[in-house]
XYZ file of C-alpha atoms in Angstrom:
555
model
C 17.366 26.461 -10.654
C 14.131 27.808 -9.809
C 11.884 25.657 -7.406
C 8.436 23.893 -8.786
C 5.564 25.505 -8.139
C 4.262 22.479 -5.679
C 7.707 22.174 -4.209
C 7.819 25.951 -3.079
C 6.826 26.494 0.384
C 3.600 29.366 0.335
C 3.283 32.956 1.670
C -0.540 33.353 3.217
C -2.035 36.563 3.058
C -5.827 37.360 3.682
C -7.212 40.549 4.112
C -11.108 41.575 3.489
C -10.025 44.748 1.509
C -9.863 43.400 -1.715
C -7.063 46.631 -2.716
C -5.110 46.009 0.212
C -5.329 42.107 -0.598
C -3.853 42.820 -3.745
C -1.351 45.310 -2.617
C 0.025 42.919 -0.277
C -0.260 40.097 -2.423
C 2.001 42.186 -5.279
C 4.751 42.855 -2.595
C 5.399 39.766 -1.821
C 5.509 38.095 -5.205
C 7.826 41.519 -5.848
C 9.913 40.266 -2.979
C 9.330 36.602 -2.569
C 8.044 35.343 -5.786
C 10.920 33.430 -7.391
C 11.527 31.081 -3.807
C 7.600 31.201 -2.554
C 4.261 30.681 -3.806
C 1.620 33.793 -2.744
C -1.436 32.670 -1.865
C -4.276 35.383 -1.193
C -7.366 34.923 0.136
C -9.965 37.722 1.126
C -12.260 35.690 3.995
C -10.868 32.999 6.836
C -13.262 30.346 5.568
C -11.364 31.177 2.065
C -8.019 31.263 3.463
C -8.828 27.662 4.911
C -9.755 25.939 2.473
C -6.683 26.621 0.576
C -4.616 25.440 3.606
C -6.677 22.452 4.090
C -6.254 21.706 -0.210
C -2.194 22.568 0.643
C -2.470 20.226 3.941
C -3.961 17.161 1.475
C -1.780 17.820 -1.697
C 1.410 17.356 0.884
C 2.412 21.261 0.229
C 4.272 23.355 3.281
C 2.915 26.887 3.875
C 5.440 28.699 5.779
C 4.380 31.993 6.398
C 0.365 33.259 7.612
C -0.436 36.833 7.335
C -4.138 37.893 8.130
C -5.852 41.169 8.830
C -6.741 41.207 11.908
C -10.508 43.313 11.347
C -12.554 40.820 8.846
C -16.029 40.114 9.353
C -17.452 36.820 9.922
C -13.986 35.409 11.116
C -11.155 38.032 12.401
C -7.860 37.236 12.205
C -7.183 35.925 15.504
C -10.010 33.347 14.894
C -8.320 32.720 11.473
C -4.733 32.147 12.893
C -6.108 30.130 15.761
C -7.931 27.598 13.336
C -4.844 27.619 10.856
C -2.635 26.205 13.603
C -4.191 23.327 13.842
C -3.800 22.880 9.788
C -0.167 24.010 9.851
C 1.277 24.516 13.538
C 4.696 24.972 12.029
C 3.571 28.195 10.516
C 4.966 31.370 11.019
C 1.450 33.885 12.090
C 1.981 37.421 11.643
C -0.826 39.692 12.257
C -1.675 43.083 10.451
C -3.563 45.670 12.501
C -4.271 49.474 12.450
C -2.749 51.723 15.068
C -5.686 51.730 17.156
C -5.464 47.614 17.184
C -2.073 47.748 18.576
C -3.502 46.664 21.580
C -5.628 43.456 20.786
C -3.057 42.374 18.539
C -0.465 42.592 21.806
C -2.984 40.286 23.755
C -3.629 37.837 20.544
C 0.096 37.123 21.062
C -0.725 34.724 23.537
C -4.093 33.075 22.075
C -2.522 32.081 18.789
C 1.229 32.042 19.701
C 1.730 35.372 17.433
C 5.366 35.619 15.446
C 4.772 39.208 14.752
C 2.463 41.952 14.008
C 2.130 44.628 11.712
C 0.910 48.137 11.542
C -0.620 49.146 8.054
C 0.472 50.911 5.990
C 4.232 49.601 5.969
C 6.049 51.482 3.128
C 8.572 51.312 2.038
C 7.912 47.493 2.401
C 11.596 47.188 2.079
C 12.364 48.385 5.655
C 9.205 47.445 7.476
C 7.771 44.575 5.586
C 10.532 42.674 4.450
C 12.805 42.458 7.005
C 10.620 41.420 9.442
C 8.985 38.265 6.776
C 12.656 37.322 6.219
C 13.383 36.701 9.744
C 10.423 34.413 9.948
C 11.394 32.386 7.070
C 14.668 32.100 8.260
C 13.299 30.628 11.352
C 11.030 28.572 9.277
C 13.488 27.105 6.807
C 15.477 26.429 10.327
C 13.353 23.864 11.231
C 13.163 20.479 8.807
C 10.101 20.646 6.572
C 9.441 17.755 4.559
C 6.880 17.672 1.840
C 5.024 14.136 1.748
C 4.389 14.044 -1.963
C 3.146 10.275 -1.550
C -0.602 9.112 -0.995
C -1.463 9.439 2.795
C -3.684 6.787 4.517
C -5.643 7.748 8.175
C -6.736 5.170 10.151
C -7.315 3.594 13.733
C -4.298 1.503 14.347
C -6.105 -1.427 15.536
C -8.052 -1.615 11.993
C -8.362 -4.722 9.755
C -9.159 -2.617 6.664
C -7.002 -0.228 7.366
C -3.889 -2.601 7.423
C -5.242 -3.584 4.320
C -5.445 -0.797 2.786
C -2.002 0.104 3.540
C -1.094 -3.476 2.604
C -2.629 -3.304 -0.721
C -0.925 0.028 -1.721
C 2.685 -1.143 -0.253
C 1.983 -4.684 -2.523
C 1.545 -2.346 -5.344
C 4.593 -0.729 -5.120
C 2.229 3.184 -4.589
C 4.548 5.396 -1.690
C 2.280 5.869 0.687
C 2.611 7.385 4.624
C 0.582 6.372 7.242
C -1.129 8.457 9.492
C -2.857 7.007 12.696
C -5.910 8.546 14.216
C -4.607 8.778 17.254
C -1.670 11.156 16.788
C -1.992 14.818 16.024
C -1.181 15.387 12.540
C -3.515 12.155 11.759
C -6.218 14.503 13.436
C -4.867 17.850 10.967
C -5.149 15.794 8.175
C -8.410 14.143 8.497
C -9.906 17.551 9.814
C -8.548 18.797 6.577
C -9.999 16.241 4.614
C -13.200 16.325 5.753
C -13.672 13.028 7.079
C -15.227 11.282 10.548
C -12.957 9.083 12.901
C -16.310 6.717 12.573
C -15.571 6.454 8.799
C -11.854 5.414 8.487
C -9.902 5.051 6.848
C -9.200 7.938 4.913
C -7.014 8.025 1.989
C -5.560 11.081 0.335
C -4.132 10.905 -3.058
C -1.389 13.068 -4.369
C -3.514 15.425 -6.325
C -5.514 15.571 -2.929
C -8.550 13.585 -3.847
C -9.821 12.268 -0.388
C -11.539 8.645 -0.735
C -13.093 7.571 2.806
C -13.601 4.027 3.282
C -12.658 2.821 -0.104
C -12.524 -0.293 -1.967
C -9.507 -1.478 -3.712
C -10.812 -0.642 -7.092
C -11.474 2.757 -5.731
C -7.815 2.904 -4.090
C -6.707 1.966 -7.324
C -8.550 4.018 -10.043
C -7.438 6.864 -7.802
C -3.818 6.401 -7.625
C -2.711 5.246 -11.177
C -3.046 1.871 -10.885
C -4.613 0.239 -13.964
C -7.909 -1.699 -13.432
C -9.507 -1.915 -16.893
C -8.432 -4.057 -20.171
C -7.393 -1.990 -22.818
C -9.218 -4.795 -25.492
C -11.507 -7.985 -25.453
C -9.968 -10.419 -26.581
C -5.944 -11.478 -26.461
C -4.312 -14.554 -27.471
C -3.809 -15.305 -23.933
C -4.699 -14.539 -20.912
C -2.662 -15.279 -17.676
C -4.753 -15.370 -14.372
C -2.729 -14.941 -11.329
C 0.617 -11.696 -10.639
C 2.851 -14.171 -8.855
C 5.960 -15.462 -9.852
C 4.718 -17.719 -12.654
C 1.904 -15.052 -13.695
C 4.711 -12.489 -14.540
C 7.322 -15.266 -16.089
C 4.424 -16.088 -18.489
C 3.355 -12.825 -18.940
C 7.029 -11.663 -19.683
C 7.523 -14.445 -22.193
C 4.223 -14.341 -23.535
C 4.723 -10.592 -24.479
C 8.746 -10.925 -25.695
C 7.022 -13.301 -28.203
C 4.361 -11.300 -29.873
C 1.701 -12.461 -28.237
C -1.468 -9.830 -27.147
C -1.280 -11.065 -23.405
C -2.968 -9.584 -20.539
C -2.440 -10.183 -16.760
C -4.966 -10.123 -14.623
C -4.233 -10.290 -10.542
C -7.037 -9.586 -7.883
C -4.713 -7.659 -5.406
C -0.817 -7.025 -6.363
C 1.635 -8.322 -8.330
C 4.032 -10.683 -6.815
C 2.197 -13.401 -4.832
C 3.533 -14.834 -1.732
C 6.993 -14.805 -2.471
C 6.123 -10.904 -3.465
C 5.900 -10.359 0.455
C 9.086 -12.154 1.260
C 11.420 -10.158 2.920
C 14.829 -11.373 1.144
C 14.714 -14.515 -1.424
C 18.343 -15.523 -1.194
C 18.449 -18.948 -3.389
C 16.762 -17.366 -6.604
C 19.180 -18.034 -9.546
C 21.465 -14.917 -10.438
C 20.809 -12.952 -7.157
C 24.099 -14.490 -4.833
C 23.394 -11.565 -1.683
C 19.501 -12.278 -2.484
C 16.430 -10.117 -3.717
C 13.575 -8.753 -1.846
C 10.399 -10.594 -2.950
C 8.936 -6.684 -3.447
C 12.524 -6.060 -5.602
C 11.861 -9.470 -8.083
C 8.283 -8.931 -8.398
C 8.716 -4.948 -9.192
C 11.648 -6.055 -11.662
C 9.265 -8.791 -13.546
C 6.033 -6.292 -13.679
C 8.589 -3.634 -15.374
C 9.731 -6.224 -17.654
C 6.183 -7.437 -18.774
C 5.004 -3.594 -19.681
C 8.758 -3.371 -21.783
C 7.758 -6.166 -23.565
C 3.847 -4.922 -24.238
C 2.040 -6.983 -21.444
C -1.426 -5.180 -19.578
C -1.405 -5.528 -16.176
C -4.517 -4.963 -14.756
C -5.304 -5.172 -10.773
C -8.278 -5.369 -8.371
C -10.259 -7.748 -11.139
C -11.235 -10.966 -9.012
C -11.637 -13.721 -11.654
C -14.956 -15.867 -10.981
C -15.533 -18.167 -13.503
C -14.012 -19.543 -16.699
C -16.306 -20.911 -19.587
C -15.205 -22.471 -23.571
C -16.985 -20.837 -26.012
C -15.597 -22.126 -29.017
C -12.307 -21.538 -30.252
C -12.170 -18.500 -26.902
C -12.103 -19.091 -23.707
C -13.749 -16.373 -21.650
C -13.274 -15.760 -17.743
C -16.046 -13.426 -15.724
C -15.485 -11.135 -13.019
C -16.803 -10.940 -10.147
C -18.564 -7.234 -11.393
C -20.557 -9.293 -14.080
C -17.561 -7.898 -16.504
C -15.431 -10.407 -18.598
C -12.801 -10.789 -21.115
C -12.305 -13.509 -23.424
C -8.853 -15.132 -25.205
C -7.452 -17.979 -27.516
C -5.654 -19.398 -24.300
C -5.696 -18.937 -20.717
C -2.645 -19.837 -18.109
C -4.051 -20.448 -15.005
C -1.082 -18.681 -12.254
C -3.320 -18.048 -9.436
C -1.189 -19.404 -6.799
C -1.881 -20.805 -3.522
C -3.029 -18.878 -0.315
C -2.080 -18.905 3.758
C -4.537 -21.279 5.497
C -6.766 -19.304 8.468
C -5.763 -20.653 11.730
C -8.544 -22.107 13.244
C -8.397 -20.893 17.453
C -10.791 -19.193 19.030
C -10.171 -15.325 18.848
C -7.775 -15.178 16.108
C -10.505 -14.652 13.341
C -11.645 -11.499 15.307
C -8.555 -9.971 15.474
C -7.641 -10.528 12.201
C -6.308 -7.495 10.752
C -5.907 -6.349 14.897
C -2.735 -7.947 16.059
C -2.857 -11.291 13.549
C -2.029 -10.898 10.279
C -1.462 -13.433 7.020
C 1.309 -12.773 5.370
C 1.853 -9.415 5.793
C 5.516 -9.363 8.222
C 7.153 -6.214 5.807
C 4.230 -3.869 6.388
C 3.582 -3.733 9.387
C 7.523 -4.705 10.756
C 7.895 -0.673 11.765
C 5.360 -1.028 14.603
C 6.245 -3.839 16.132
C 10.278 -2.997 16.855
C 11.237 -3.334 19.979
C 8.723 -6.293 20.708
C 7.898 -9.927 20.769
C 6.481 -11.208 17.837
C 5.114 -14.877 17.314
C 5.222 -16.376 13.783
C 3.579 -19.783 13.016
C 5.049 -21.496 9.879
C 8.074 -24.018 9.220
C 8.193 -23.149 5.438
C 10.904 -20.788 3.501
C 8.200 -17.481 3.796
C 8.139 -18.392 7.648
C 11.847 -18.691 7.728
C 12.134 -15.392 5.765
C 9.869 -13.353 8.144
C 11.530 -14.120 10.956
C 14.925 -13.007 10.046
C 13.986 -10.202 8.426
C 12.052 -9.303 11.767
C 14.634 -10.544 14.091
C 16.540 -6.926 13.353
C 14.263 -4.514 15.430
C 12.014 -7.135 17.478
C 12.996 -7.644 20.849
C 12.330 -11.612 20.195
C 10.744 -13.374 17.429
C 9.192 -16.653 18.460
C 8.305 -19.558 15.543
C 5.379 -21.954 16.673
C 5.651 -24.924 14.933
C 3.347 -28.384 14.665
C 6.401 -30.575 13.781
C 9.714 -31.805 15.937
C 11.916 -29.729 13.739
C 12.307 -26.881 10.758
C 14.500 -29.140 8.236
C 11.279 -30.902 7.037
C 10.544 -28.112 5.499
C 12.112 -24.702 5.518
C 15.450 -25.207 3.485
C 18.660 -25.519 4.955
C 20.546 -22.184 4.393
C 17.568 -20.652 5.858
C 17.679 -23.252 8.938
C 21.438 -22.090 9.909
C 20.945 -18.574 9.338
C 17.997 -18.972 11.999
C 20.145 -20.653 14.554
C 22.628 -18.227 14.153
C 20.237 -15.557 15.801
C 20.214 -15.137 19.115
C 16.416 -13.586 19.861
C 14.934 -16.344 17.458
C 13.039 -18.794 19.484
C 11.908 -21.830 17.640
C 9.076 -23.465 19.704
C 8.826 -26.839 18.287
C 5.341 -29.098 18.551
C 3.621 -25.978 19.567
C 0.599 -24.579 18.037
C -1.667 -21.624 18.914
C -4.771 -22.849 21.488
C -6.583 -19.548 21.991
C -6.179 -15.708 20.977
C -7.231 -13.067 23.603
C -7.689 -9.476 23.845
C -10.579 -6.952 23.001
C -9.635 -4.078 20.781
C -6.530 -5.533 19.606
C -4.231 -8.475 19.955
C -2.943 -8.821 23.697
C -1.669 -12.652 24.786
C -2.438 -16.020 23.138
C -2.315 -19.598 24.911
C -0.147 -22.106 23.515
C -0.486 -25.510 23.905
C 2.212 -28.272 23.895
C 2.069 -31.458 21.966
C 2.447 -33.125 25.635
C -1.374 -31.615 26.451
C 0.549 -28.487 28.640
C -0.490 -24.688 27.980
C 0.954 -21.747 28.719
C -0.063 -18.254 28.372
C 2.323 -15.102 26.644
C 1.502 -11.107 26.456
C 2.026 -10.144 23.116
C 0.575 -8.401 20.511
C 1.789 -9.928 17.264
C 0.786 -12.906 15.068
C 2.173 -13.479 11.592
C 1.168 -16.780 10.445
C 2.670 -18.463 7.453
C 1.113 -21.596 6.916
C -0.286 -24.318 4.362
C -1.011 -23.869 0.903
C -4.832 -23.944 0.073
C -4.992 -23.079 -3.748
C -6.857 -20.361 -4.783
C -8.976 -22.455 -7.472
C -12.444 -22.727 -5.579
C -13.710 -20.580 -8.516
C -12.787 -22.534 -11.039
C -14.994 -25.203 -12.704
C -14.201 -27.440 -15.709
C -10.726 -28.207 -15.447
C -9.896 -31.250 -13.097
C -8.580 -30.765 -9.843
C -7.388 -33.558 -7.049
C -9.039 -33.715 -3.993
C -7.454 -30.690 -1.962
C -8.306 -28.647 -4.786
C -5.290 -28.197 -7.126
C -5.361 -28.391 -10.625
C -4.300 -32.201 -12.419
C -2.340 -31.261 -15.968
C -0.286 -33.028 -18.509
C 0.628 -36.396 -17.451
C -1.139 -36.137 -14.153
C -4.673 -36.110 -16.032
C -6.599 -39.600 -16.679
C -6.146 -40.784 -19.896
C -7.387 -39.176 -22.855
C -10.877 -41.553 -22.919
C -11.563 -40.867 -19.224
C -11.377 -36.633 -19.379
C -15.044 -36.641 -20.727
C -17.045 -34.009 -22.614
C -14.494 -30.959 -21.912
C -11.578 -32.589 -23.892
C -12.364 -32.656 -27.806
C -8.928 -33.425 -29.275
C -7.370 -36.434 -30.729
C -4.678 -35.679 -28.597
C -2.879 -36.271 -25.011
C -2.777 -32.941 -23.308
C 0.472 -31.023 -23.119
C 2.608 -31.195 -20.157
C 0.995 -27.963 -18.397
C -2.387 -28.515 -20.032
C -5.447 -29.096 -18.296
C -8.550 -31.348 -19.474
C -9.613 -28.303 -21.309
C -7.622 -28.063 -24.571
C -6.304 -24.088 -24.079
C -5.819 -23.691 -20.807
C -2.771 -24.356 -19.157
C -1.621 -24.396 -15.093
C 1.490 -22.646 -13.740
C 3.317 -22.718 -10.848
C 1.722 -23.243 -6.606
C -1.866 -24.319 -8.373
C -0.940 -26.967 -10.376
C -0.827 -30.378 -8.524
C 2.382 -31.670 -7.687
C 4.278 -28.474 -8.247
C 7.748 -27.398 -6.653
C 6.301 -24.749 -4.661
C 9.800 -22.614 -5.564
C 10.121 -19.662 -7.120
C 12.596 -20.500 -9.633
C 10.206 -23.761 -10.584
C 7.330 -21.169 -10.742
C 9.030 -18.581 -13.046
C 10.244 -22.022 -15.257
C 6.597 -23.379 -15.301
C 5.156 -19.885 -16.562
C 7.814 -20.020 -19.264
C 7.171 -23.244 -20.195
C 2.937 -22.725 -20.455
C 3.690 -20.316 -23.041
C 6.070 -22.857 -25.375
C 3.124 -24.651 -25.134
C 0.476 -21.973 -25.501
C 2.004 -21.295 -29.277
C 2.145 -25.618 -29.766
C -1.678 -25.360 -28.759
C -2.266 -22.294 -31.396
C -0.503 -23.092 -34.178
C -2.830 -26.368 -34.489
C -6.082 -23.990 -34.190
């Protein structure tokens, strides 16, 4: 089967002639056209810029051929500014007789493969055999395409760990190219872009976006951010576990339902590393695996899922209820499930808020696991997603320390979870320990701990992953009652019926998920007094929708 036309490696040829360009141009493609893609250029600045657009659509060129007499930019100059694009290349060099000489001397100053005298016919015995041993030599040497998006930035970078975070939420392949290595320097020289302006990201189709937003990130790589109508019959705020289950049952049941999540699907249990007492899943499921599984199942069913949309308000007008955005944009419904789930709480020590992002990171153990192997990582958190992290780091990481307030784990990390932990030998649980103080300049590089007996202590490392509380992300919202730490009262956890004031106008009790506004419903971490499970989540978001058709069927 023939190759794609992006999956072939390419040929280079520039010359100035535009008859010899051609001429050279039609004996390759004679030669090499079914296995290679010719590319012909007839200036250096023109030849670059196609291998700079090859270098950002992920495309190999394996073989460089340039004239070695052009104006402007010769051939040597040409070749010499093409290795840094594409050092793998193979550079041949084509030259008169009377050139035979500078093109001997260029061997050194651009590494030369070969040179050539023009004119070479028959190309079969002086053209040919020569290319073919280069490509042999070429094709010896493992050449990978990188087809996905590609990210530059300084390693040390808050936004550019979220950046790569947001993309690896979203389920977009992405490879990650840091400043300071030498093909992260090719690529951004290829893009265009400033090491004061990172990061850089460069689609597939070789769009470069420098210092984007989300939205941008997303618009750019396929991800949907826009509502396809205004108005549904419901709306479900929040991608986590009970966003999708009442997304997926909302859909399955012929209802126009939209989701709308402000970063990626999937929530906190989406950035688990393995979920191992989820019904049906015995040798467990990634929380990337479920949450991938339940946003396929939503779109089969006729759900929109739309991302990057930060919800800022929710108002009753009428029979709809309508919820802004944060862009002045809004989109209005007969119902509304409230899903959005509860967040890490910021730990409060000096240092750690500036190196956020730079050594300290919420949540976020999966993405950046590769560069901390071989290390000691600290992660501060007695609950399941702590417990999770830690084992799933425990397999490269030299040791993986877990700070915690309390005297033990069992209060509240659950119990298979507690004897897998023991089981590993370079997991340290530090009991009654909390971080005191974070230090380092650029990055991450020790933090003080400090004892419940008063005692400190001081450790190098340059890792923080901290898994803790559960502050729910309802600051946002007004109307529907909320207890004091801010998560919403529904169902038989409301006042009575003469105490919910102007915002309840029915003759009725709310439903079990309802709030004191009559159409909108709480599911799952937000809702006061929930499980804080994933199975209980899933069941709640479910169960909103039973009672999202009880609600409309009396409209």
């Amino acid at each position: 089967m023939q190759p794609s036309e992006t999956s072939r490696p390419a040929i280079l040829t520039v010359d100035d002639d535009p008859s010899v360009s051609r001429a050279v141009a039609r004996d390759l493609r004679r030669h090499y056209g079914e296995t290679h893609r010719i590319v012909r250029a007839e200036s250096g600045p023109q030849a670059l810029d196609a291998l700079k657009e090859m270098k950002l659509r992920g495309d190999q060129a394996a073989v460089l051929l340039a004239d070695y007499r052009m104006p402007g930019m010769s051939g040597i100059e040409f070749l010499e500014q093409a290795m840094d694009i594409f050092p793998a290349a193979r550079r041949v060099l084509l030259t008169a007789y009377a050139d035979t000489d500078a093109a001997i001397e260029a061997i050194n100053v651009v590494d030369l493969d070969h040179y050539l005298l023009k004119p070479w016919d028959p190309p079969e015995e002086k053209l040919y055999p020569v290319l073919d041993a280069l490509l042999e030599a070429w094709a010896a040497v493992e050449h990978k395409t990188i087809p996905e998006t590609k990210v530059i930035g300084h390693r040390w970078s808050a936004r550019s760990s979220q950046v790569r975070e947001f993309l690896a939420r979203n389920q977009v392949p992405y490879r990650w190219f840091p400043i300071d290595e030498p093909e992260g320097q090719r690529l951004l020289a290829a893009a265009g872009g400033e090491e004061h302006r990172l990061p850089v990201v460069i689609t597939v189709d070789g769009d470069v976006l420098i210092e984007p937003s989300d939205t941008e990130v997303a618009n750019r790589v396929g991800i949907v951010t826009t509502a396809s109508e205004h108005f549904y019959d419901l709306i479900v705020i929040g991608g986590g576990p009970a966003g999708l289950g009442a997304a997926v049952y909302g859909a399955s049941e012929g209802l126009r339902t939209v989701l709308i999540e402000r970063t990626a699907t999937g929530g906190q249990a989406g950035q688990s590393s393995r979920i191992e007492n989820y019904l049906g899943f015995p040798d467990g499921v990634s929380g990337a695996q479920l949450t991938e599984r339940a946003r396929r199942q939503a779109h089969k069913f006729g759900a929109e899922v739309i991302t990057t949309r930060d919800v800022v308000g929710l108002e009753v007008k009428g029979a709809a209820r309508k919820v802004r955005f944060a862009d002045g944009d809004s989109l209005a419904a007969h119902t509304v499930i409230l899903a959005t789930g509860v967040s890490y709480r910021q730990l409060s020590a000096p240092g750690l808020d500036e190196l956020t992002g730079r050594g300290v990171y919420y949540g976020s153990a999966l993405t950046e696991a590769a560069n901390c192997s071989s290390q000691d990582v600290y992660i501060v958190g007695g609950a399941n997603s702590a417990g999770q992290a830690a084992v799933y780091l425990s397999r490269a990481c030299k040791s993986v320390n877990i700070l915690v307030r309390g005297d033990s784990l069992e209060a509240s990390m659950s119990y298979y979870l507690v004897q897998q932990i023991a089981g590993i030998d370079n997991i340290h649980v530090h009991t009654c320990t909390e971080i005191a103080q974070a230090h380092g300049e650029e990055h991450l590089e020790a933090i003080t701990l400090k004892h419940q007996d008063g005692s400190t202590r001081r450790v190098d490392t340059q890792w923080v992953f901290a898994f803790i509380g559960a502050a729910p992300r309802t600051d946002w919202l007004d109307g529907p009652a909320k207890d004091a730490r801010g998560f919403v009262l529904a169902g038989p956890d409301l006042p009575p019926v003469e105490e919910l004031g102007d915002e309840w106008t029915l003759d009725r009790a709310p439903y079990h998920l309802e709030t004191s506004v009559p159409g909108v419903f709480v599911a799952g971490d937000a809702r006061a007094e929930s499980a804080k499970r994933v199975a209980s989540a899933v069941g709640e978001g479910a169960m909103a929708v039973m009672l999202v058709h009880r609600y409309l069927e009396k409209l």
